[in-house]
Tab-separated table of C-alpha atoms in Angstrom:
chain	number	residue	atom	x	y	z
E	1	ASP	CA	7.799	-15.836	11.625
E	2	ALA	CA	8.137	-11.955	11.929
E	3	GLY	CA	6.391	-9.794	9.542
E	4	VAL	CA	7.676	-6.607	8.105
E	5	THR	CA	9.287	-4.451	10.762
E	6	GLN	CA	10.213	-0.740	10.666
E	7	SER	CA	12.126	1.610	12.876
E	8	PRO	CA	11.870	3.991	14.404
E	9	THR	CA	8.097	4.145	14.951
E	10	HIS	CA	8.025	8.018	15.330
E	11	LEU	CA	10.496	10.775	14.462
E	12	ILE	CA	10.557	14.451	14.796
E	13	LYS	CA	13.005	16.496	12.847
E	14	THR	CA	13.469	20.087	11.723
E	15	ARG	CA	13.519	21.519	8.352
E	16	GLY	CA	16.922	20.936	6.538
E	17	GLN	CA	17.756	17.901	8.517
E	18	GLN	CA	18.294	14.499	7.224
E	19	VAL	CA	16.549	11.254	8.257
E	20	THR	CA	17.132	7.506	7.792
E	21	LEU	CA	14.336	5.057	8.149
E	22	ARG	CA	14.858	1.294	8.352
E	23	CYS	CA	12.883	-1.698	7.184
E	24	SER	CA	13.247	-5.473	7.579
E	25	PRO	CA	11.199	-7.556	5.191
E	26	LYS	CA	9.101	-10.551	5.916
E	27	SER	CA	11.017	-13.677	6.153
E	28	GLY	CA	11.539	-15.174	2.570
E	29	HIS	CA	10.899	-11.824	0.850
E	30	ASP	CA	13.523	-10.193	-1.256
E	31	THR	CA	11.846	-7.147	-2.715
E	32	VAL	CA	11.181	-3.985	-0.707
E	33	SER	CA	9.143	-0.991	-1.677
E	34	TRP	CA	8.738	2.390	0.151
E	35	TYR	CA	5.621	4.466	0.239
E	36	GLN	CA	4.693	7.934	1.584
E	37	GLN	CA	1.360	8.223	3.048
E	38	ALA	CA	0.099	11.803	3.769
E	39	LEU	CA	-2.716	12.314	6.182
E	40	GLY	CA	-6.076	11.258	4.474
E	41	GLN	CA	-4.353	9.954	1.354
E	42	GLY	CA	-3.516	6.635	-0.080
E	43	PRO	CA	0.202	5.406	-0.044
E	44	GLN	CA	2.316	6.979	-2.778
E	45	PHE	CA	5.109	4.778	-4.267
E	46	ILE	CA	8.687	6.198	-3.674
E	47	PHE	CA	10.883	3.398	-4.921
E	48	GLN	CA	11.462	-0.375	-5.026
E	49	TYR	CA	14.658	-2.329	-4.324
E	50	TYR	CA	15.527	-5.788	-5.523
E	51	GLU	CA	19.060	-7.428	-5.372
E	52	GLU	CA	20.438	-4.345	-3.798
E	53	GLU	CA	19.404	-2.136	-6.618
E	54	GLU	CA	16.726	0.573	-7.134
E	55	ARG	CA	14.425	-1.118	-9.618
E	56	GLN	CA	11.783	1.484	-10.063
E	57	ARG	CA	11.137	4.941	-8.723
E	58	GLY	CA	7.993	7.023	-8.307
E	59	ASN	CA	7.665	10.704	-8.689
E	60	PHE	CA	9.843	11.858	-5.716
E	61	PRO	CA	12.905	14.103	-5.916
E	62	ASP	CA	16.472	13.038	-5.470
E	63	ARG	CA	16.363	14.128	-1.930
E	64	PHE	CA	14.755	10.724	-1.384
E	65	SER	CA	17.304	7.916	-1.707
E	66	GLY	CA	17.615	4.315	-0.510
E	67	HIS	CA	19.653	1.313	-0.080
E	68	GLN	CA	19.174	-2.456	0.118
E	69	PHE	CA	21.492	-4.640	1.964
E	70	PRO	CA	22.497	-8.240	1.261
E	71	ASN	CA	20.095	-9.492	3.941
E	72	TYR	CA	17.292	-7.751	1.988
E	73	SER	CA	16.697	-5.038	4.641
E	74	SER	CA	16.390	-1.534	3.386
E	75	GLU	CA	16.877	2.089	4.383
E	76	LEU	CA	15.099	5.243	3.183
E	77	ASN	CA	17.063	8.494	3.453
E	78	VAL	CA	15.526	11.836	3.062
E	79	ASN	CA	17.868	14.867	2.817
E	80	ALA	CA	17.065	18.587	3.268
E	81	LEU	CA	13.725	17.845	4.941
E	82	LEU	CA	10.731	19.980	4.102
E	83	LEU	CA	7.512	20.624	6.122
E	84	GLY	CA	5.718	18.695	3.366
E	85	ASP	CA	7.830	15.485	4.096
E	86	SER	CA	5.744	15.018	7.210
E	87	ALA	CA	3.942	11.792	6.601
E	88	LEU	CA	3.675	8.112	7.503
E	89	TYR	CA	6.522	6.243	5.636
E	90	LEU	CA	5.538	2.604	4.842
E	91	CYS	CA	7.759	-0.210	3.851
E	92	ALA	CA	6.296	-3.159	2.018
E	93	SER	CA	7.903	-6.453	1.013
E	94	ARG	CA	7.161	-9.353	-1.274
E	95	GLY	CA	8.823	-12.305	-2.746
E	96	THR	CA	9.475	-13.080	-6.433
E	97	GLY	CA	7.935	-15.959	-8.277
E	98	GLN	CA	4.580	-17.512	-8.774
E	99	GLY	CA	1.963	-16.366	-6.191
E	100	MET	CA	4.289	-13.867	-4.549
E	101	GLU	CA	2.610	-10.762	-5.795
E	102	THR	CA	1.099	-9.747	-2.410
E	103	GLN	CA	2.815	-6.927	-0.683
E	104	TYR	CA	2.858	-6.897	3.093
E	105	PHE	CA	3.238	-3.656	4.963
E	106	GLY	CA	5.192	-2.730	7.993
E	107	PRO	CA	3.707	-0.544	10.724
E	108	GLY	CA	5.261	2.463	9.350
E	109	THR	CA	7.341	5.370	10.656
E	110	ARG	CA	5.582	8.600	11.363
E	111	LEU	CA	7.803	11.488	10.512
E	112	LEU	CA	7.031	14.990	11.712
E	113	VAL	CA	9.046	17.884	10.277
E	114	LEU	CA	8.916	21.153	12.167
C	1	GLY	CA	1.529	5.154	-15.633
C	2	GLU	CA	-1.424	3.539	-13.890
C	3	ASN	CA	-4.085	5.754	-12.298
C	4	VAL	CA	-6.687	4.399	-9.781
C	5	GLU	CA	-9.913	6.312	-8.933
C	6	GLN	CA	-11.923	5.203	-5.827
C	7	HIS	CA	-15.419	6.064	-4.669
C	8	PRO	CA	-16.879	7.042	-2.398
C	9	SER	CA	-14.493	8.887	-0.279
C	10	THR	CA	-16.793	8.232	2.844
C	11	LEU	CA	-19.362	5.751	3.454
C	12	SER	CA	-21.689	5.524	6.497
C	13	VAL	CA	-23.893	2.487	7.022
C	14	GLN	CA	-25.877	0.931	9.823
C	15	GLU	CA	-24.690	-2.347	11.260
C	16	GLY	CA	-26.004	-5.221	9.304
C	17	ASP	CA	-26.094	-3.197	6.081
C	18	SER	CA	-24.031	-3.910	3.012
C	19	ALA	CA	-21.284	-1.597	1.861
C	20	VAL	CA	-19.861	-1.259	-1.721
C	21	ILE	CA	-16.740	0.513	-2.639
C	22	LYS	CA	-15.785	1.051	-6.273
C	23	CYS	CA	-12.480	1.504	-8.156
C	24	THR	CA	-11.584	2.149	-11.660
C	25	TYR	CA	-8.057	1.753	-13.269
C	26	SER	CA	-6.543	3.159	-16.364
C	27	ASP	CA	-3.916	0.626	-17.426
C	28	SER	CA	-5.590	-2.298	-19.113
C	29	ALA	CA	-2.378	-4.378	-18.621
C	30	SER	CA	-2.833	-4.458	-14.792
C	31	ASN	CA	-3.652	-7.952	-13.645
C	32	TYR	CA	-3.682	-7.969	-9.873
C	33	PHE	CA	-6.044	-5.939	-7.676
C	34	PRO	CA	-5.664	-6.131	-3.848
C	35	TRP	CA	-7.768	-4.380	-1.195
C	36	TYR	CA	-6.263	-3.175	1.968
C	37	LYS	CA	-7.918	-2.186	5.273
C	38	GLN	CA	-6.172	0.448	7.384
C	39	GLU	CA	-7.323	1.128	10.824
C	40	LEU	CA	-6.378	4.382	12.519
C	41	GLY	CA	-2.643	4.488	13.202
C	42	LYS	CA	-2.135	1.043	11.899
C	43	ARG	CA	-0.490	-0.592	8.812
C	44	PRO	CA	-2.599	-1.417	5.638
C	45	GLN	CA	-3.531	-5.011	5.739
C	46	LEU	CA	-4.602	-7.084	2.868
C	47	ILE	CA	-8.163	-8.258	3.186
C	48	ILE	CA	-8.800	-9.767	-0.245
C	49	ASP	CA	-7.303	-9.730	-3.787
C	50	ILE	CA	-8.296	-10.803	-7.340
C	51	ARG	CA	-6.389	-11.656	-10.336
C	52	SER	CA	-7.415	-10.684	-13.839
C	53	ASN	CA	-8.302	-14.245	-14.849
C	54	VAL	CA	-11.108	-14.284	-12.224
C	55	GLY	CA	-14.354	-12.239	-12.252
C	56	GLU	CA	-15.269	-12.641	-8.602
C	57	LYS	CA	-13.869	-13.884	-5.424
C	58	LYS	CA	-15.396	-14.302	-1.945
C	59	ASP	CA	-14.048	-14.713	1.531
C	60	GLN	CA	-16.845	-14.977	4.199
C	61	ARG	CA	-18.587	-11.525	4.414
C	62	ILE	CA	-16.220	-9.882	1.736
C	63	ALA	CA	-16.271	-10.239	-2.026
C	64	VAL	CA	-14.508	-8.521	-4.854
C	65	THR	CA	-15.669	-8.291	-8.405
C	66	LEU	CA	-13.664	-7.415	-11.423
C	67	ASN	CA	-14.827	-6.165	-14.844
C	68	LYS	CA	-11.821	-6.124	-17.091
C	69	THR	CA	-13.652	-4.666	-20.089
C	70	ALA	CA	-14.831	-1.646	-18.072
C	71	LYS	CA	-11.641	-1.564	-16.021
C	72	HIS	CA	-13.297	-1.419	-12.667
C	73	PHE	CA	-13.401	-3.573	-9.597
C	74	SER	CA	-15.559	-3.394	-6.467
C	75	LEU	CA	-15.388	-4.442	-2.883
C	76	HIS	CA	-18.584	-5.707	-1.229
C	77	ILE	CA	-18.953	-6.195	2.441
C	78	THR	CA	-22.101	-7.824	3.697
C	79	GLU	CA	-23.623	-7.823	7.224
C	80	THR	CA	-21.277	-5.034	8.230
C	81	GLN	CA	-20.091	-4.793	11.835
C	82	PRO	CA	-18.697	-1.861	13.859
C	83	GLU	CA	-15.215	-3.516	13.731
C	84	ASP	CA	-15.449	-3.053	9.861
C	85	SER	CA	-14.982	0.740	10.375
C	86	ALA	CA	-11.699	1.675	8.765
C	87	VAL	CA	-10.206	3.210	5.692
C	88	TYR	CA	-10.187	0.853	2.645
C	89	PHE	CA	-7.827	1.180	-0.229
C	90	CYS	CA	-8.048	-0.427	-3.564
C	91	ALA	CA	-4.801	-0.861	-5.732
C	92	ALA	CA	-3.900	-2.061	-9.149
C	93	TYR	CA	-0.668	-3.781	-10.097
C	94	LEU	CA	0.983	-5.265	-13.252
C	95	TRP	CA	2.383	-8.442	-11.775
C	96	GLY	CA	5.068	-10.323	-13.646
C	97	SER	CA	6.562	-7.433	-15.518
C	98	GLY	CA	9.442	-7.174	-13.091
C	99	TYR	CA	9.175	-3.446	-13.044
C	100	SER	CA	5.763	-2.556	-11.585
C	101	THR	CA	4.331	-1.688	-8.256
C	102	LEU	CA	1.084	-0.965	-6.509
C	103	THR	CA	-0.920	2.187	-7.446
C	104	PHE	CA	-3.443	3.017	-4.797
C	105	GLY	CA	-6.735	4.821	-4.809
C	106	LYS	CA	-7.262	7.569	-2.317
C	107	GLY	CA	-9.175	5.506	0.099
C	108	THR	CA	-12.783	5.148	1.475
C	109	MET	CA	-13.516	5.796	5.081
C	110	LEU	CA	-16.109	3.343	6.046
C	111	LEU	CA	-18.140	3.987	9.212
C	112	VAL	CA	-20.467	1.372	10.661
C	113	SER	CA	-22.821	2.617	13.207
C	114	PRO	CA	-24.232	0.146	15.858
């Protein structure tokens, strides 16, 4: 049973470019959340997807957008990249229902914006 | 929204000593409190969690306590080992609302010296 997977593992972009990060949830999970983790900080919530809809959003600008597919996988898109977008981007998944509150994290995508 | 404060930011102990990390949360409705361990360059991994209907939970050398009245919870690690060295994050979550997600503390870097 594969856990949460993310691709790519590392990415280097320049300011103004756009990036797409991908996440496949753990088997049996249908809810995907994205987090940004800056160096030395805790993960900051970006948004959460369930049933292909953005269910909740953190304090991030509209440059950050996402999508969830029918197979529950998800993408995070960031437009007009800024230097400050350099961070580890983590995807986490969980199921719905009793006892499914635990979120499991993927290995992350480390984004460097130059 | 929820706010989680975590202390200390760094903690150095000798192998065999105990380590305690403390967190406070602001939203009295939060009912699920996980702890994650993140080793350098790796994903956060759940090490223990506690629900608001329980005051204490143990798993071998790790225990978590919750004081709902004071809105704080703590992680206790006994007989620390060098492999316990990592960054530990506490988090708070309102499970069951359908529209909630994890709010993390800023992390505690634990260093266990042989």
